[in-house]
Amino acid sequence: MTTNNTNIADFEIRDYRSFASRDESLLPGLSDLQTRSYDDFLQLTVPVSRRKNQGLEALFNDVFPIESHDKTLALEYGGYRLGRPRYTPSECRELRYSYSYPLRVKMALRQGDQSIEEEIFLGEVPVMMGGGEFIINGSERVVVAQLHRSPGIDFALDRASGDKKLHTARIIPERGSWVDFMVSGKGALQVRIDQQGKLIGTH
């Protein structure tokens, strides 16, 4: 009786061919959505003069300039920059700090032809790690995607109270509180702000 002592390692693969129709995996990185959105929001690698009007840049452009009532004074926005984090991720986990960028904004106070410019510290912006997580007070947190209602006015008809129809309307602003209008079973107009208690709208 003879035995074959040939080992798999003795075979050499000289040619490897792939018959796949795609060069890359069909599954993208699960955190790509969060990281791309974060990069578009901050535009860290984009020079100030070439930033698109989106994300944090769009927020500042929407708020500023702020003018006084008589139009003699104006507070203007001139760009923002993000500094280096003060602590490393390991230090933040150990000391229970938040891993964040210091946010500094260039502002200009104008009165006629005179202008005073200054860069001010506005706050901290959390740093997103490679996996889409943040370090907040030493703990890793993630952002959960949510559906956001589009601004506008919604009308509804409720038939829950017997045969009587109850009409409701909801105002959803781009910013601010949601306002609901409804007619009670007794015909009284009621108002509710941000899902709080109802207020009587008729007298």
C-alpha atoms as a printed R data frame, in Angstrom:
    type eleno elety resid chain resno       x       y       z
1   ATOM     1    CA   MET     A     1   0.000   0.000   0.000
2   ATOM     2    CA   THR     A     2   1.398   3.362  -0.972
3   ATOM     3    CA   THR     A     3   0.492   6.766   0.398
4   ATOM     4    CA   ASN     A     4   0.573  10.085  -1.380
5   ATOM     5    CA   ASN     A     5   2.346  12.705   0.723
6   ATOM     6    CA   THR     A     6   1.639  15.563  -1.683
7   ATOM     7    CA   ASN     A     7   0.700  18.727   0.195
8   ATOM     8    CA   ILE     A     8  -1.639  21.427  -1.060
9   ATOM     9    CA   ALA     A     9   1.158  23.934  -0.566
10  ATOM    10    CA   ASP     A    10   3.189  22.097  -3.208
11  ATOM    11    CA   PHE     A    11   0.828  23.301  -5.932
12  ATOM    12    CA   GLU     A    12   1.577  26.696  -7.434
13  ATOM    13    CA   ILE     A    13  -1.179  28.822  -8.895
14  ATOM    14    CA   ARG     A    14   0.332  30.327 -12.014
15  ATOM    15    CA   ASP     A    15  -2.723  31.977 -13.499
16  ATOM    16    CA   TYR     A    16  -5.691  33.613 -11.821
17  ATOM    17    CA   ARG     A    17  -8.670  34.768 -13.815
18  ATOM    18    CA   SER     A    18 -11.752  36.652 -12.676
19  ATOM    19    CA   PHE     A    19 -15.003  36.191 -14.562
20  ATOM    20    CA   ALA     A    20 -16.837  38.882 -12.580
21  ATOM    21    CA   SER     A    21 -18.660  41.505 -14.602
22  ATOM    22    CA   ARG     A    22 -17.801  44.255 -12.081
23  ATOM    23    CA   ASP     A    23 -14.439  45.391 -10.775
24  ATOM    24    CA   GLU     A    24 -15.710  46.390  -7.332
25  ATOM    25    CA   SER     A    25 -18.127  45.129  -4.739
26  ATOM    26    CA   LEU     A    26 -21.811  45.900  -5.145
27  ATOM    27    CA   LEU     A    27 -22.024  46.844  -1.468
28  ATOM    28    CA   PRO     A    28 -20.672  50.330  -0.691
29  ATOM    29    CA   GLY     A    29 -19.225  51.273   2.667
30  ATOM    30    CA   LEU     A    30 -22.049  51.407   5.182
31  ATOM    31    CA   SER     A    31 -20.762  54.699   6.607
32  ATOM    32    CA   ASP     A    32 -20.196  56.414   3.241
33  ATOM    33    CA   LEU     A    33 -23.505  58.273   3.445
34  ATOM    34    CA   GLN     A    34 -22.607  59.844   6.794
35  ATOM    35    CA   THR     A    35 -18.996  60.680   5.929
36  ATOM    36    CA   ARG     A    36 -19.837  62.230   2.552
37  ATOM    37    CA   SER     A    37 -22.620  64.295   4.085
38  ATOM    38    CA   TYR     A    38 -20.281  65.478   6.847
39  ATOM    39    CA   ASP     A    39 -17.582  66.450   4.322
40  ATOM    40    CA   ASP     A    40 -20.106  68.397   2.241
41  ATOM    41    CA   PHE     A    41 -21.378  70.143   5.369
42  ATOM    42    CA   LEU     A    42 -17.976  71.433   6.539
43  ATOM    43    CA   GLN     A    43 -16.008  71.651   3.236
44  ATOM    44    CA   LEU     A    44 -12.774  71.356   5.209
45  ATOM    45    CA   THR     A    45 -10.462  70.949   2.227
46  ATOM    46    CA   VAL     A    46 -12.066  73.737   0.166
47  ATOM    47    CA   PRO     A    47 -10.553  77.259   0.317
48  ATOM    48    CA   VAL     A    48 -12.813  79.935   1.801
49  ATOM    49    CA   SER     A    49 -13.182  81.762  -1.519
50  ATOM    50    CA   ARG     A    50 -14.230  78.580  -3.358
51  ATOM    51    CA   ARG     A    51 -16.716  77.121  -0.903
52  ATOM    52    CA   LYS     A    52 -20.160  76.276  -2.220
53  ATOM    53    CA   ASN     A    53 -23.253  77.776  -0.639
54  ATOM    54    CA   GLN     A    54 -24.130  74.620   1.263
55  ATOM    55    CA   GLY     A    55 -23.877  73.207   4.755
56  ATOM    56    CA   LEU     A    56 -22.287  75.442   7.369
57  ATOM    57    CA   GLU     A    57 -21.397  78.060   4.746
58  ATOM    58    CA   ALA     A    58 -25.035  78.329   3.659
59  ATOM    59    CA   LEU     A    59 -26.130  78.698   7.277
60  ATOM    60    CA   PHE     A    60 -23.863  81.696   7.847
61  ATOM    61    CA   ASN     A    61 -24.823  83.266   4.517
62  ATOM    62    CA   ASP     A    62 -28.484  82.895   5.407
63  ATOM    63    CA   VAL     A    63 -28.109  84.642   8.784
64  ATOM    64    CA   PHE     A    64 -25.673  87.414   7.853
65  ATOM    65    CA   PRO     A    65 -25.453  90.308   7.273
66  ATOM    66    CA   ILE     A    66 -27.397  91.587  10.277
67  ATOM    67    CA   GLU     A    67 -28.364  95.255   9.971
68  ATOM    68    CA   SER     A    68 -29.545  97.729  12.545
69  ATOM    69    CA   HIS     A    69 -33.040  99.183  12.363
70  ATOM    70    CA   ASP     A    70 -31.810 102.449  10.831
71  ATOM    71    CA   LYS     A    71 -29.411 100.656   8.426
72  ATOM    72    CA   THR     A    72 -26.383 102.501   9.817
73  ATOM    73    CA   LEU     A    73 -24.679  99.414  11.279
74  ATOM    74    CA   ALA     A    74 -24.161  96.020   9.687
75  ATOM    75    CA   LEU     A    75 -22.512  92.864  10.997
76  ATOM    76    CA   GLU     A    76 -21.107  90.936   8.036
77  ATOM    77    CA   TYR     A    77 -19.762  87.412   7.704
78  ATOM    78    CA   GLY     A    78 -16.352  86.883   6.096
79  ATOM    79    CA   GLY     A    79 -15.702  83.150   6.331
80  ATOM    80    CA   TYR     A    80 -14.958  80.492   8.912
81  ATOM    81    CA   ARG     A    81 -12.077  78.197   9.704
82  ATOM    82    CA   LEU     A    82 -11.731  75.098  11.836
83  ATOM    83    CA   GLY     A    83  -8.656  74.681  14.009
84  ATOM    84    CA   ARG     A    84  -6.949  71.492  15.121
85  ATOM    85    CA   PRO     A    85  -8.530  69.441  17.917
86  ATOM    86    CA   ARG     A    86  -6.953  70.090  21.282
87  ATOM    87    CA   TYR     A    87  -6.921  66.442  22.344
88  ATOM    88    CA   THR     A    88  -6.444  63.148  20.543
89  ATOM    89    CA   PRO     A    89  -9.296  60.629  20.285
90  ATOM    90    CA   SER     A    90  -7.647  58.423  22.919
91  ATOM    91    CA   GLU     A    91  -7.318  61.335  25.334
92  ATOM    92    CA   CYS     A    92 -10.946  62.307  24.782
93  ATOM    93    CA   ARG     A    93 -12.111  58.772  25.571
94  ATOM    94    CA   GLU     A    94  -9.973  58.626  28.705
95  ATOM    95    CA   LEU     A    95 -10.738  62.128  30.016
96  ATOM    96    CA   ARG     A    96 -14.380  62.085  28.855
97  ATOM    97    CA   TYR     A    97 -13.960  65.065  26.544
98  ATOM    98    CA   SER     A    98 -15.537  65.694  23.161
99  ATOM    99    CA   TYR     A    99 -13.327  65.308  20.108
100 ATOM   100    CA   SER     A   100 -14.038  68.532  18.225
101 ATOM   101    CA   TYR     A   101 -12.702  71.335  16.055
102 ATOM   102    CA   PRO     A   102 -12.595  74.900  17.410
103 ATOM   103    CA   LEU     A   103 -14.752  77.047  15.109
104 ATOM   104    CA   ARG     A   104 -13.586  80.598  14.412
105 ATOM   105    CA   VAL     A   105 -15.519  83.048  12.267
106 ATOM   106    CA   LYS     A   106 -14.285  86.239  10.623
107 ATOM   107    CA   MET     A   107 -16.759  89.051  11.246
108 ATOM   108    CA   ALA     A   108 -16.825  92.703  10.175
109 ATOM   109    CA   LEU     A   109 -18.770  95.513  11.838
110 ATOM   110    CA   ARG     A   110 -19.428  98.244   9.287
111 ATOM   111    CA   GLN     A   111 -20.668 101.777   9.853
112 ATOM   112    CA   GLY     A   112 -20.649 103.800   6.683
113 ATOM   113    CA   ASP     A   113 -17.126 103.684   5.230
114 ATOM   114    CA   GLN     A   114 -15.580 102.469   8.480
115 ATOM   115    CA   SER     A   115 -15.117  98.794   9.230
116 ATOM   116    CA   ILE     A   116 -13.780  96.789  12.164
117 ATOM   117    CA   GLU     A   117 -12.820  93.191  11.382
118 ATOM   118    CA   GLU     A   118 -12.120  90.508  13.941
119 ATOM   119    CA   GLU     A   119 -11.952  86.737  14.100
120 ATOM   120    CA   ILE     A   120 -14.051  85.395  16.955
121 ATOM   121    CA   PHE     A   121 -14.331  81.977  18.571
122 ATOM   122    CA   LEU     A   122 -17.867  80.718  18.066
123 ATOM   123    CA   GLY     A   123 -17.839  77.220  19.543
124 ATOM   124    CA   GLU     A   124 -16.873  73.610  18.899
125 ATOM   125    CA   VAL     A   125 -17.777  71.332  15.980
126 ATOM   126    CA   PRO     A   126 -17.584  67.562  16.661
127 ATOM   127    CA   VAL     A   127 -15.124  65.624  14.514
128 ATOM   128    CA   MET     A   128 -16.512  62.652  12.604
129 ATOM   129    CA   MET     A   129 -14.256  59.609  12.780
130 ATOM   130    CA   GLY     A   130 -13.562  57.294   9.851
131 ATOM   131    CA   GLY     A   131 -16.452  55.002  10.708
132 ATOM   132    CA   GLY     A   132 -19.006  57.814  10.898
133 ATOM   133    CA   GLU     A   133 -18.971  58.101  14.704
134 ATOM   134    CA   PHE     A   134 -18.305  61.044  17.026
135 ATOM   135    CA   ILE     A   135 -16.692  61.136  20.469
136 ATOM   136    CA   ILE     A   136 -18.990  63.103  22.773
137 ATOM   137    CA   ASN     A   137 -18.018  63.350  26.450
138 ATOM   138    CA   GLY     A   138 -15.763  60.332  26.050
139 ATOM   139    CA   SER     A   139 -18.399  58.074  24.470
140 ATOM   140    CA   GLU     A   140 -18.774  57.197  20.807
141 ATOM   141    CA   ARG     A   141 -22.027  58.358  19.249
142 ATOM   142    CA   VAL     A   142 -23.501  58.046  15.783
143 ATOM   143    CA   VAL     A   143 -26.030  60.071  13.820
144 ATOM   144    CA   VAL     A   144 -29.282  58.272  13.057
145 ATOM   145    CA   ALA     A   145 -30.845  59.218   9.722
146 ATOM   146    CA   GLN     A   146 -34.392  60.537   9.955
147 ATOM   147    CA   LEU     A   147 -37.054  61.559   7.480
148 ATOM   148    CA   HIS     A   148 -37.763  65.285   7.516
149 ATOM   149    CA   ARG     A   149 -41.096  66.700   6.451
150 ATOM   150    CA   SER     A   150 -40.954  69.213   3.630
151 ATOM   151    CA   PRO     A   151 -42.074  72.783   4.433
152 ATOM   152    CA   GLY     A   152 -45.632  73.602   3.428
153 ATOM   153    CA   ILE     A   153 -49.258  73.297   4.511
154 ATOM   154    CA   ASP     A   154 -51.077  69.993   5.005
155 ATOM   155    CA   PHE     A   155 -54.860  69.639   5.138
156 ATOM   156    CA   ALA     A   156 -56.630  66.590   6.565
157 ATOM   157    CA   LEU     A   157 -60.151  65.353   7.146
158 ATOM   158    CA   ASP     A   158 -60.909  63.152  10.165
159 ATOM   159    CA   ARG     A   159 -64.046  61.019  10.297
160 ATOM   160    CA   ALA     A   160 -63.227  59.325  13.621
161 ATOM   161    CA   SER     A   161 -65.946  61.137  15.605
162 ATOM   162    CA   GLY     A   162 -69.081  59.543  14.243
163 ATOM   163    CA   ASP     A   163 -70.463  61.034  11.055
164 ATOM   164    CA   LYS     A   164 -69.112  64.510  11.758
165 ATOM   165    CA   LYS     A   165 -66.113  65.638   9.739
166 ATOM   166    CA   LEU     A   166 -63.235  67.272  11.606
167 ATOM   167    CA   HIS     A   167 -60.974  69.497   9.519
168 ATOM   168    CA   THR     A   168 -57.314  70.049  10.428
169 ATOM   169    CA   ALA     A   169 -54.469  72.031   8.903
170 ATOM   170    CA   ARG     A   170 -50.765  71.965   9.710
171 ATOM   171    CA   ILE     A   171 -48.223  74.658   8.829
172 ATOM   172    CA   ILE     A   172 -44.660  73.321   8.569
173 ATOM   173    CA   PRO     A   173 -42.154  76.192   8.194
174 ATOM   174    CA   GLU     A   174 -38.619  75.804   6.915
175 ATOM   175    CA   ARG     A   175 -37.483  76.883  10.383
176 ATOM   176    CA   GLY     A   176 -39.400  77.314  13.580
177 ATOM   177    CA   SER     A   177 -42.442  75.836  15.248
178 ATOM   178    CA   TRP     A   178 -45.110  73.670  13.659
179 ATOM   179    CA   VAL     A   179 -48.612  75.117  13.989
180 ATOM   180    CA   ASP     A   180 -51.747  72.944  13.894
181 ATOM   181    CA   PHE     A   181 -55.273  74.277  13.362
182 ATOM   182    CA   MET     A   182 -58.255  72.050  14.077
183 ATOM   183    CA   VAL     A   183 -62.000  72.308  14.488
184 ATOM   184    CA   SER     A   184 -63.463  70.476  17.476
185 ATOM   185    CA   GLY     A   185 -66.678  68.497  17.468
186 ATOM   186    CA   LYS     A   186 -68.494  71.572  18.816
187 ATOM   187    CA   GLY     A   187 -67.234  73.776  15.992
188 ATOM   188    CA   ALA     A   188 -64.565  75.614  18.019
189 ATOM   189    CA   LEU     A   189 -61.293  76.517  16.319
190 ATOM   190    CA   GLN     A   190 -58.260  75.244  18.224
191 ATOM   191    CA   VAL     A   191 -54.557  75.961  17.757
192 ATOM   192    CA   ARG     A   192 -51.624  73.816  18.834
193 ATOM   193    CA   ILE     A   193 -47.929  74.803  18.600
194 ATOM   194    CA   ASP     A   194 -45.205  72.135  18.453
195 ATOM   195    CA   GLN     A   195 -47.531  69.347  19.602
196 ATOM   196    CA   GLN     A   196 -48.141  71.151  22.897
197 ATOM   197    CA   GLY     A   197 -51.474  71.874  24.566
198 ATOM   198    CA   LYS     A   198 -54.388  73.203  22.554
199 ATOM   199    CA   LEU     A   199 -55.358  76.877  22.575
200 ATOM   200    CA   ILE     A   200 -58.819  78.183  21.771
201 ATOM   201    CA   GLY     A   201 -58.792  80.175  18.557
202 ATOM   202    CA   THR     A   202 -62.381  81.452  18.744
203 ATOM   203    CA   HIS     A   203 -64.300  83.471  21.334
